[in-house]
Short mmCIF file of N, CA and C in Angstrom, two decimals:
data_model
loop_
_atom_site.label_atom_id
_atom_site.label_comp_id
_atom_site.label_asym_id
_atom_site.label_seq_id
_atom_site.Cartn_x
_atom_site.Cartn_y
_atom_site.Cartn_z
N MET Z 91 32.62 -10.93 -1.95
CA MET Z 91 32.12 -11.70 -3.05
C MET Z 91 31.30 -10.79 -4.01
N ILE Z 92 31.55 -10.91 -5.27
CA ILE Z 92 30.86 -10.10 -6.27
C ILE Z 92 29.75 -10.96 -6.90
N ASN Z 93 28.54 -10.42 -6.90
CA ASN Z 93 27.42 -11.13 -7.52
C ASN Z 93 27.42 -10.82 -9.01
N LYS Z 94 27.21 -11.87 -9.80
CA LYS Z 94 27.13 -11.70 -11.22
C LYS Z 94 25.66 -11.52 -11.61
N VAL Z 95 25.40 -10.52 -12.47
CA VAL Z 95 24.05 -10.25 -12.94
C VAL Z 95 24.04 -10.47 -14.44
N ILE Z 96 23.13 -11.30 -14.93
CA ILE Z 96 23.06 -11.63 -16.37
C ILE Z 96 21.66 -11.25 -16.87
N GLU Z 97 21.63 -10.45 -17.91
CA GLU Z 97 20.33 -10.05 -18.51
C GLU Z 97 19.74 -11.28 -19.20
N ARG Z 98 18.45 -11.52 -18.90
CA ARG Z 98 17.77 -12.63 -19.58
C ARG Z 98 17.05 -12.14 -20.81
N THR Z 99 15.93 -12.75 -21.15
CA THR Z 99 15.17 -12.29 -22.29
C THR Z 99 14.98 -10.80 -22.17
N PRO Z 100 15.11 -10.05 -23.22
CA PRO Z 100 15.04 -8.60 -23.13
C PRO Z 100 13.73 -8.07 -22.47
N ILE Z 101 12.65 -8.71 -22.82
CA ILE Z 101 11.37 -8.24 -22.30
C ILE Z 101 10.52 -9.42 -21.87
N HIS Z 102 9.99 -9.34 -20.67
CA HIS Z 102 9.10 -10.37 -20.16
C HIS Z 102 7.74 -9.70 -19.87
N GLN Z 103 6.70 -10.26 -20.44
CA GLN Z 103 5.37 -9.68 -20.26
C GLN Z 103 4.49 -10.62 -19.44
N VAL Z 104 3.70 -10.01 -18.58
CA VAL Z 104 2.74 -10.76 -17.74
C VAL Z 104 1.37 -10.20 -18.02
N TYR Z 105 0.39 -11.12 -18.16
CA TYR Z 105 -1.01 -10.72 -18.33
C TYR Z 105 -1.82 -11.59 -17.40
N ASP Z 106 -2.54 -10.96 -16.47
CA ASP Z 106 -3.32 -11.68 -15.47
C ASP Z 106 -4.78 -11.20 -15.52
N ALA Z 107 -5.64 -12.11 -16.03
CA ALA Z 107 -7.05 -11.76 -16.16
C ALA Z 107 -7.92 -12.67 -15.26
N VAL Z 108 -7.36 -13.21 -14.21
CA VAL Z 108 -8.14 -14.04 -13.30
C VAL Z 108 -9.27 -13.17 -12.72
N ALA Z 109 -10.51 -13.65 -12.88
CA ALA Z 109 -11.68 -12.87 -12.49
C ALA Z 109 -11.91 -12.78 -11.01
N ASN Z 110 -12.65 -11.76 -10.58
CA ASN Z 110 -13.11 -11.54 -9.21
C ASN Z 110 -11.99 -11.48 -8.19
N LYS Z 111 -10.93 -10.78 -8.54
CA LYS Z 111 -9.84 -10.54 -7.62
C LYS Z 111 -9.50 -9.06 -7.65
N PRO Z 112 -9.89 -8.31 -6.65
CA PRO Z 112 -9.59 -6.85 -6.63
C PRO Z 112 -8.14 -6.56 -6.25
N SER Z 113 -7.38 -7.55 -5.79
CA SER Z 113 -5.98 -7.34 -5.41
C SER Z 113 -5.16 -8.49 -6.01
N LYS Z 114 -3.99 -8.10 -6.56
CA LYS Z 114 -3.10 -9.12 -7.14
C LYS Z 114 -1.67 -8.82 -6.80
N THR Z 115 -0.90 -9.89 -6.58
CA THR Z 115 0.50 -9.76 -6.18
C THR Z 115 1.37 -10.72 -7.00
N TRP Z 116 2.56 -10.21 -7.39
CA TRP Z 116 3.59 -11.00 -8.07
C TRP Z 116 4.86 -10.89 -7.29
N VAL Z 117 5.56 -11.99 -7.13
CA VAL Z 117 6.80 -12.05 -6.39
C VAL Z 117 7.96 -12.33 -7.34
N VAL Z 118 9.02 -11.56 -7.23
CA VAL Z 118 10.23 -11.80 -8.05
C VAL Z 118 10.88 -13.11 -7.56
N PRO Z 119 11.16 -14.03 -8.49
CA PRO Z 119 11.78 -15.30 -8.06
C PRO Z 119 13.16 -15.06 -7.39
N VAL Z 120 13.55 -16.02 -6.58
CA VAL Z 120 14.75 -15.93 -5.77
C VAL Z 120 15.99 -15.65 -6.60
N ASN Z 121 16.11 -16.18 -7.80
CA ASN Z 121 17.33 -16.00 -8.59
C ASN Z 121 17.19 -14.91 -9.65
N GLU Z 122 16.20 -14.00 -9.49
CA GLU Z 122 15.99 -12.97 -10.50
C GLU Z 122 15.95 -11.55 -9.87
N GLN Z 123 16.18 -10.58 -10.75
CA GLN Z 123 15.95 -9.17 -10.45
C GLN Z 123 15.12 -8.65 -11.62
N TRP Z 124 14.13 -7.75 -11.31
CA TRP Z 124 13.29 -7.21 -12.36
C TRP Z 124 13.44 -5.68 -12.39
N LYS Z 125 13.37 -5.16 -13.62
CA LYS Z 125 13.25 -3.72 -13.83
C LYS Z 125 11.88 -3.50 -14.46
N LEU Z 126 11.02 -2.78 -13.72
CA LEU Z 126 9.65 -2.58 -14.20
C LEU Z 126 9.62 -1.48 -15.27
N ASN Z 127 9.09 -1.82 -16.45
CA ASN Z 127 8.97 -0.85 -17.52
C ASN Z 127 7.62 -0.13 -17.43
N PHE Z 128 6.55 -0.87 -17.31
CA PHE Z 128 5.21 -0.23 -17.13
C PHE Z 128 4.26 -1.29 -16.58
N LEU Z 129 3.14 -0.80 -16.09
CA LEU Z 129 2.10 -1.68 -15.57
C LEU Z 129 0.75 -1.06 -15.93
N HIS Z 130 -0.17 -1.89 -16.45
CA HIS Z 130 -1.49 -1.37 -16.87
C HIS Z 130 -2.56 -2.17 -16.14
N VAL Z 131 -3.54 -1.47 -15.60
CA VAL Z 131 -4.65 -2.08 -14.86
C VAL Z 131 -5.95 -1.69 -15.49
N ILE Z 132 -6.82 -2.70 -15.69
CA ILE Z 132 -8.22 -2.44 -16.03
C ILE Z 132 -9.00 -2.84 -14.80
N TYR Z 133 -9.60 -1.85 -14.14
CA TYR Z 133 -10.29 -2.11 -12.88
C TYR Z 133 -11.77 -1.92 -13.07
N THR Z 134 -12.54 -2.97 -12.76
CA THR Z 134 -14.00 -2.92 -12.87
C THR Z 134 -14.58 -2.96 -11.47
N SER Z 135 -15.25 -1.90 -11.11
CA SER Z 135 -15.87 -1.82 -9.78
C SER Z 135 -17.28 -2.38 -9.88
N ASP Z 136 -17.67 -3.10 -8.80
CA ASP Z 136 -19.05 -3.63 -8.78
C ASP Z 136 -19.99 -2.56 -8.25
N ALA Z 137 -21.20 -2.92 -7.90
CA ALA Z 137 -22.23 -1.95 -7.51
C ALA Z 137 -22.08 -1.48 -6.06
N THR Z 138 -21.14 -2.00 -5.31
CA THR Z 138 -20.92 -1.58 -3.92
C THR Z 138 -20.55 -0.09 -3.86
N THR Z 139 -21.27 0.68 -3.09
CA THR Z 139 -20.99 2.10 -2.94
C THR Z 139 -19.64 2.35 -2.31
N GLY Z 140 -18.88 3.30 -2.83
CA GLY Z 140 -17.59 3.67 -2.26
C GLY Z 140 -16.62 4.05 -3.32
N ASN Z 141 -15.64 4.86 -2.94
CA ASN Z 141 -14.60 5.32 -3.86
C ASN Z 141 -13.35 4.48 -3.72
N ARG Z 142 -13.01 3.83 -4.84
CA ARG Z 142 -11.80 3.01 -4.89
C ARG Z 142 -10.62 3.92 -5.28
N GLN Z 143 -9.46 3.65 -4.69
CA GLN Z 143 -8.25 4.38 -5.08
C GLN Z 143 -7.19 3.33 -5.37
N ILE Z 144 -6.85 3.15 -6.65
CA ILE Z 144 -6.00 2.07 -7.08
C ILE Z 144 -4.54 2.44 -6.83
N MET Z 145 -3.78 1.46 -6.33
CA MET Z 145 -2.37 1.73 -6.05
C MET Z 145 -1.50 0.54 -6.44
N LEU Z 146 -0.24 0.85 -6.69
CA LEU Z 146 0.80 -0.14 -6.93
C LEU Z 146 1.76 -0.01 -5.74
N GLU Z 147 1.96 -1.12 -5.04
CA GLU Z 147 2.89 -1.14 -3.93
C GLU Z 147 4.14 -1.94 -4.33
N ILE Z 148 5.27 -1.48 -3.86
CA ILE Z 148 6.54 -2.19 -4.00
C ILE Z 148 6.88 -2.67 -2.61
N ILE Z 149 7.04 -3.99 -2.43
CA ILE Z 149 7.26 -4.60 -1.11
C ILE Z 149 8.56 -5.36 -1.16
N ASP Z 150 9.41 -5.16 -0.15
CA ASP Z 150 10.69 -5.88 -0.15
C ASP Z 150 10.52 -7.31 0.33
N SER Z 151 11.61 -8.06 0.34
CA SER Z 151 11.53 -9.50 0.67
C SER Z 151 11.23 -9.76 2.14
N ASP Z 152 11.29 -8.72 2.99
CA ASP Z 152 10.91 -8.83 4.40
C ASP Z 152 9.47 -8.42 4.65
N GLY Z 153 8.74 -8.02 3.59
CA GLY Z 153 7.36 -7.62 3.73
C GLY Z 153 7.15 -6.15 4.03
N ASN Z 154 8.24 -5.34 3.96
CA ASN Z 154 8.13 -3.90 4.17
C ASN Z 154 7.69 -3.20 2.92
N VAL Z 155 6.72 -2.32 3.01
CA VAL Z 155 6.27 -1.55 1.87
C VAL Z 155 7.28 -0.43 1.64
N LEU Z 156 7.97 -0.48 0.47
CA LEU Z 156 8.98 0.51 0.17
C LEU Z 156 8.39 1.70 -0.54
N ALA Z 157 7.33 1.51 -1.32
CA ALA Z 157 6.74 2.59 -2.10
C ALA Z 157 5.26 2.30 -2.40
N ASN Z 158 4.47 3.35 -2.39
CA ASN Z 158 3.09 3.30 -2.86
C ASN Z 158 2.96 4.30 -4.02
N HIS Z 159 2.49 3.83 -5.12
CA HIS Z 159 2.19 4.70 -6.26
C HIS Z 159 0.67 4.71 -6.42
N VAL Z 160 0.05 5.79 -6.00
CA VAL Z 160 -1.41 5.83 -5.89
C VAL Z 160 -1.99 6.76 -6.96
N ALA Z 161 -3.07 6.26 -7.62
CA ALA Z 161 -3.75 7.09 -8.63
C ALA Z 161 -4.23 8.41 -8.00
N GLY Z 162 -4.22 9.46 -8.80
CA GLY Z 162 -4.59 10.80 -8.34
C GLY Z 162 -6.09 11.06 -8.35
N ALA Z 163 -6.89 10.07 -8.63
CA ALA Z 163 -8.36 10.19 -8.64
C ALA Z 163 -8.97 8.89 -8.19
N VAL Z 164 -10.18 8.97 -7.71
CA VAL Z 164 -10.88 7.75 -7.25
C VAL Z 164 -11.84 7.25 -8.28
N GLN Z 165 -12.27 6.00 -8.09
CA GLN Z 165 -13.19 5.33 -8.98
C GLN Z 165 -14.43 4.94 -8.20
N ALA Z 166 -15.60 5.36 -8.64
CA ALA Z 166 -16.85 5.06 -7.98
C ALA Z 166 -17.36 3.66 -8.36
N ALA Z 167 -18.53 3.30 -7.88
CA ALA Z 167 -19.15 2.00 -8.17
C ALA Z 167 -19.57 1.88 -9.63
N SER Z 168 -19.59 0.63 -10.11
CA SER Z 168 -20.14 0.25 -11.41
C SER Z 168 -19.44 0.97 -12.59
N LEU Z 169 -18.11 1.01 -12.54
CA LEU Z 169 -17.36 1.64 -13.63
C LEU Z 169 -16.17 0.73 -14.04
N VAL Z 170 -15.74 0.98 -15.26
CA VAL Z 170 -14.52 0.34 -15.76
C VAL Z 170 -13.52 1.47 -16.06
N ARG Z 171 -12.34 1.38 -15.46
CA ARG Z 171 -11.32 2.41 -15.64
C ARG Z 171 -10.00 1.76 -15.96
N HIS Z 172 -9.15 2.49 -16.67
CA HIS Z 172 -7.78 2.07 -17.02
C HIS Z 172 -6.77 2.90 -16.25
N TYR Z 173 -5.75 2.21 -15.70
CA TYR Z 173 -4.68 2.88 -14.97
C TYR Z 173 -3.34 2.52 -15.60
N SER Z 174 -2.61 3.53 -16.03
CA SER Z 174 -1.30 3.29 -16.67
C SER Z 174 -0.22 3.79 -15.70
N PHE Z 175 0.51 2.86 -15.12
CA PHE Z 175 1.65 3.16 -14.27
C PHE Z 175 2.88 3.17 -15.18
N ILE Z 176 3.38 4.37 -15.46
CA ILE Z 176 4.46 4.51 -16.46
C ILE Z 176 5.50 5.49 -15.98
N GLN Z 177 6.69 5.43 -16.62
CA GLN Z 177 7.82 6.28 -16.28
C GLN Z 177 7.73 7.61 -17.01
N GLY Z 178 8.29 8.66 -16.38
CA GLY Z 178 8.53 9.90 -17.05
C GLY Z 178 7.33 10.74 -17.32
N ILE Z 179 6.27 10.59 -16.56
CA ILE Z 179 5.05 11.42 -16.76
C ILE Z 179 4.73 12.09 -15.45
N TYR Z 180 3.80 13.01 -15.49
CA TYR Z 180 3.34 13.73 -14.31
C TYR Z 180 2.11 12.99 -13.74
N ARG Z 181 1.73 13.26 -12.52
CA ARG Z 181 0.60 12.62 -11.87
C ARG Z 181 -0.67 13.31 -12.28
N GLU Z 182 -1.54 12.54 -12.95
CA GLU Z 182 -2.84 13.10 -13.35
C GLU Z 182 -3.80 13.05 -12.14
N THR Z 183 -4.73 13.99 -12.13
CA THR Z 183 -5.71 14.01 -11.01
C THR Z 183 -7.14 13.82 -11.50
N SER Z 184 -7.28 13.44 -12.76
CA SER Z 184 -8.60 13.15 -13.29
C SER Z 184 -8.46 12.16 -14.46
N PHE Z 185 -9.55 11.45 -14.71
CA PHE Z 185 -9.55 10.48 -15.79
C PHE Z 185 -9.78 11.23 -17.11
N ILE Z 186 -9.10 10.79 -18.15
CA ILE Z 186 -9.31 11.34 -19.46
C ILE Z 186 -9.63 10.16 -20.36
N GLY Z 187 -10.86 10.11 -20.85
CA GLY Z 187 -11.31 8.98 -21.67
C GLY Z 187 -11.24 7.67 -20.90
N ASP Z 188 -11.62 7.67 -19.65
CA ASP Z 188 -11.65 6.48 -18.76
C ASP Z 188 -10.26 5.99 -18.37
N GLU Z 189 -9.18 6.77 -18.64
CA GLU Z 189 -7.86 6.34 -18.26
C GLU Z 189 -7.14 7.45 -17.48
N ILE Z 190 -6.27 6.99 -16.55
CA ILE Z 190 -5.44 7.93 -15.79
C ILE Z 190 -4.03 7.39 -15.78
N GLN Z 191 -3.07 8.32 -15.79
CA GLN Z 191 -1.65 7.98 -15.75
C GLN Z 191 -1.10 8.19 -14.35
N VAL Z 192 -0.28 7.25 -13.89
CA VAL Z 192 0.30 7.33 -12.59
C VAL Z 192 1.80 7.13 -12.76
N PRO Z 193 2.63 8.09 -12.25
CA PRO Z 193 4.06 7.97 -12.46
C PRO Z 193 4.72 6.87 -11.57
N ILE Z 194 5.75 6.24 -12.14
CA ILE Z 194 6.61 5.35 -11.36
C ILE Z 194 8.02 5.82 -11.62
N PRO Z 195 8.99 5.48 -10.72
CA PRO Z 195 10.36 5.87 -10.95
C PRO Z 195 10.93 5.28 -12.24
N GLN Z 196 11.84 6.03 -12.87
CA GLN Z 196 12.42 5.59 -14.13
C GLN Z 196 13.20 4.29 -14.03
N ASP Z 197 13.98 4.15 -12.97
CA ASP Z 197 14.76 2.94 -12.78
C ASP Z 197 14.26 2.19 -11.55
N LEU Z 198 13.12 1.50 -11.71
CA LEU Z 198 12.51 0.78 -10.61
C LEU Z 198 12.91 -0.71 -10.68
N TYR Z 199 13.92 -1.04 -9.91
CA TYR Z 199 14.44 -2.41 -9.85
C TYR Z 199 13.87 -3.12 -8.62
N LEU Z 200 13.49 -4.37 -8.81
CA LEU Z 200 12.98 -5.17 -7.71
C LEU Z 200 13.91 -6.35 -7.54
N GLY Z 201 14.43 -6.53 -6.34
CA GLY Z 201 15.35 -7.64 -6.07
C GLY Z 201 14.63 -8.96 -5.83
N PRO Z 202 15.40 -10.01 -5.66
CA PRO Z 202 14.83 -11.32 -5.36
C PRO Z 202 13.90 -11.27 -4.16
N GLY Z 203 12.71 -11.84 -4.28
CA GLY Z 203 11.74 -11.86 -3.20
C GLY Z 203 10.91 -10.60 -3.03
N TYR Z 204 11.20 -9.58 -3.81
CA TYR Z 204 10.38 -8.35 -3.78
C TYR Z 204 9.05 -8.64 -4.43
N SER Z 205 8.03 -7.81 -4.13
CA SER Z 205 6.68 -8.02 -4.68
C SER Z 205 6.13 -6.75 -5.34
N LEU Z 206 5.33 -6.97 -6.36
CA LEU Z 206 4.47 -5.92 -6.91
C LEU Z 206 3.06 -6.29 -6.47
N ARG Z 207 2.36 -5.31 -5.91
CA ARG Z 207 0.98 -5.58 -5.51
C ARG Z 207 0.06 -4.46 -6.03
N VAL Z 208 -1.00 -4.82 -6.72
CA VAL Z 208 -2.00 -3.91 -7.22
C VAL Z 208 -3.25 -4.12 -6.41
N SER Z 209 -3.83 -3.00 -5.88
CA SER Z 209 -5.04 -3.19 -5.08
C SER Z 209 -5.79 -1.86 -4.97
N ASP Z 210 -6.98 -1.96 -4.39
CA ASP Z 210 -7.75 -0.78 -4.05
C ASP Z 210 -7.33 -0.37 -2.64
N LYS Z 211 -6.74 0.77 -2.50
CA LYS Z 211 -6.23 1.26 -1.21
C LYS Z 211 -7.32 1.25 -0.17
N ASN Z 212 -8.59 1.45 -0.56
CA ASN Z 212 -9.72 1.51 0.38
C ASN Z 212 -10.40 0.20 0.59
N SER Z 213 -10.04 -0.85 -0.12
CA SER Z 213 -10.65 -2.20 -0.03
C SER Z 213 -12.16 -2.16 0.03
N ILE Z 214 -12.79 -1.52 -0.95
CA ILE Z 214 -14.25 -1.34 -0.92
C ILE Z 214 -15.02 -2.63 -1.12
N SER Z 215 -14.61 -3.46 -2.14
CA SER Z 215 -15.38 -4.66 -2.44
C SER Z 215 -14.50 -5.80 -2.87
N ALA Z 216 -14.74 -6.95 -2.30
CA ALA Z 216 -14.04 -8.16 -2.70
C ALA Z 216 -14.51 -8.72 -4.04
N LEU Z 217 -15.56 -8.13 -4.61
CA LEU Z 217 -16.13 -8.57 -5.88
C LEU Z 217 -15.65 -7.73 -7.06
N ASP Z 218 -14.87 -6.71 -6.81
CA ASP Z 218 -14.28 -5.93 -7.92
C ASP Z 218 -13.38 -6.82 -8.74
N ASP Z 219 -13.13 -6.43 -9.98
CA ASP Z 219 -12.33 -7.25 -10.87
C ASP Z 219 -11.15 -6.45 -11.38
N THR Z 220 -9.97 -7.07 -11.40
CA THR Z 220 -8.74 -6.45 -11.82
C THR Z 220 -8.05 -7.24 -12.89
N ILE Z 221 -7.80 -6.63 -14.01
CA ILE Z 221 -6.95 -7.23 -15.07
C ILE Z 221 -5.67 -6.45 -15.09
N VAL Z 222 -4.53 -7.14 -15.02
CA VAL Z 222 -3.24 -6.44 -14.94
C VAL Z 222 -2.31 -7.03 -16.03
N SER Z 223 -1.63 -6.12 -16.71
CA SER Z 223 -0.56 -6.53 -17.60
C SER Z 223 0.65 -5.62 -17.26
N PHE Z 224 1.84 -6.24 -17.30
CA PHE Z 224 3.01 -5.42 -17.09
C PHE Z 224 4.18 -6.02 -17.82
N GLN Z 225 5.21 -5.19 -17.96
CA GLN Z 225 6.38 -5.60 -18.69
C GLN Z 225 7.60 -5.32 -17.82
N VAL Z 226 8.49 -6.36 -17.71
CA VAL Z 226 9.71 -6.19 -16.92
C VAL Z 226 10.89 -6.65 -17.76
N LYS Z 227 12.03 -6.12 -17.44
CA LYS Z 227 13.29 -6.67 -17.93
C LYS Z 227 13.82 -7.55 -16.84
N ARG Z 228 14.16 -8.82 -17.14
CA ARG Z 228 14.59 -9.74 -16.13
C ARG Z 228 16.09 -9.99 -16.17
N PHE Z 229 16.66 -10.14 -14.95
CA PHE Z 229 18.09 -10.41 -14.84
C PHE Z 229 18.22 -11.64 -13.92
N THR Z 230 19.21 -12.48 -14.21
CA THR Z 230 19.54 -13.59 -13.34
C THR Z 230 20.61 -13.09 -12.39
N VAL Z 231 20.42 -13.35 -11.08
CA VAL Z 231 21.41 -12.95 -10.09
C VAL Z 231 21.93 -14.16 -9.37
#
């Protein structure tokens, strides 16, 4: 049997500014496939001491972590930093003007039931705040 794939709206954008959530997850709907174009995170660390290391995980529909894209520098307490997960760049190891770039694969497709998860790898504080925006190309499968 051949599965038919139909491109939907050319670009779908997500913006999630729900407060006081250091970790956020999005699941690809059952009848869709996504191609991730970019993901941007504004991470605000609270006063809890510790180094946060922000990462983007790709998780398959069975809950297996397929990939971790981890920032090349850590974020200390009481700071606001920007993380740009984008294609075709090198991995930065320091912040430039409060922003760091993190590479992702050029053709990053997520199948039905796959998840995108943004979190602090070190889980320092449940009171940290994460604002995430990303852009995907959606396909109906």
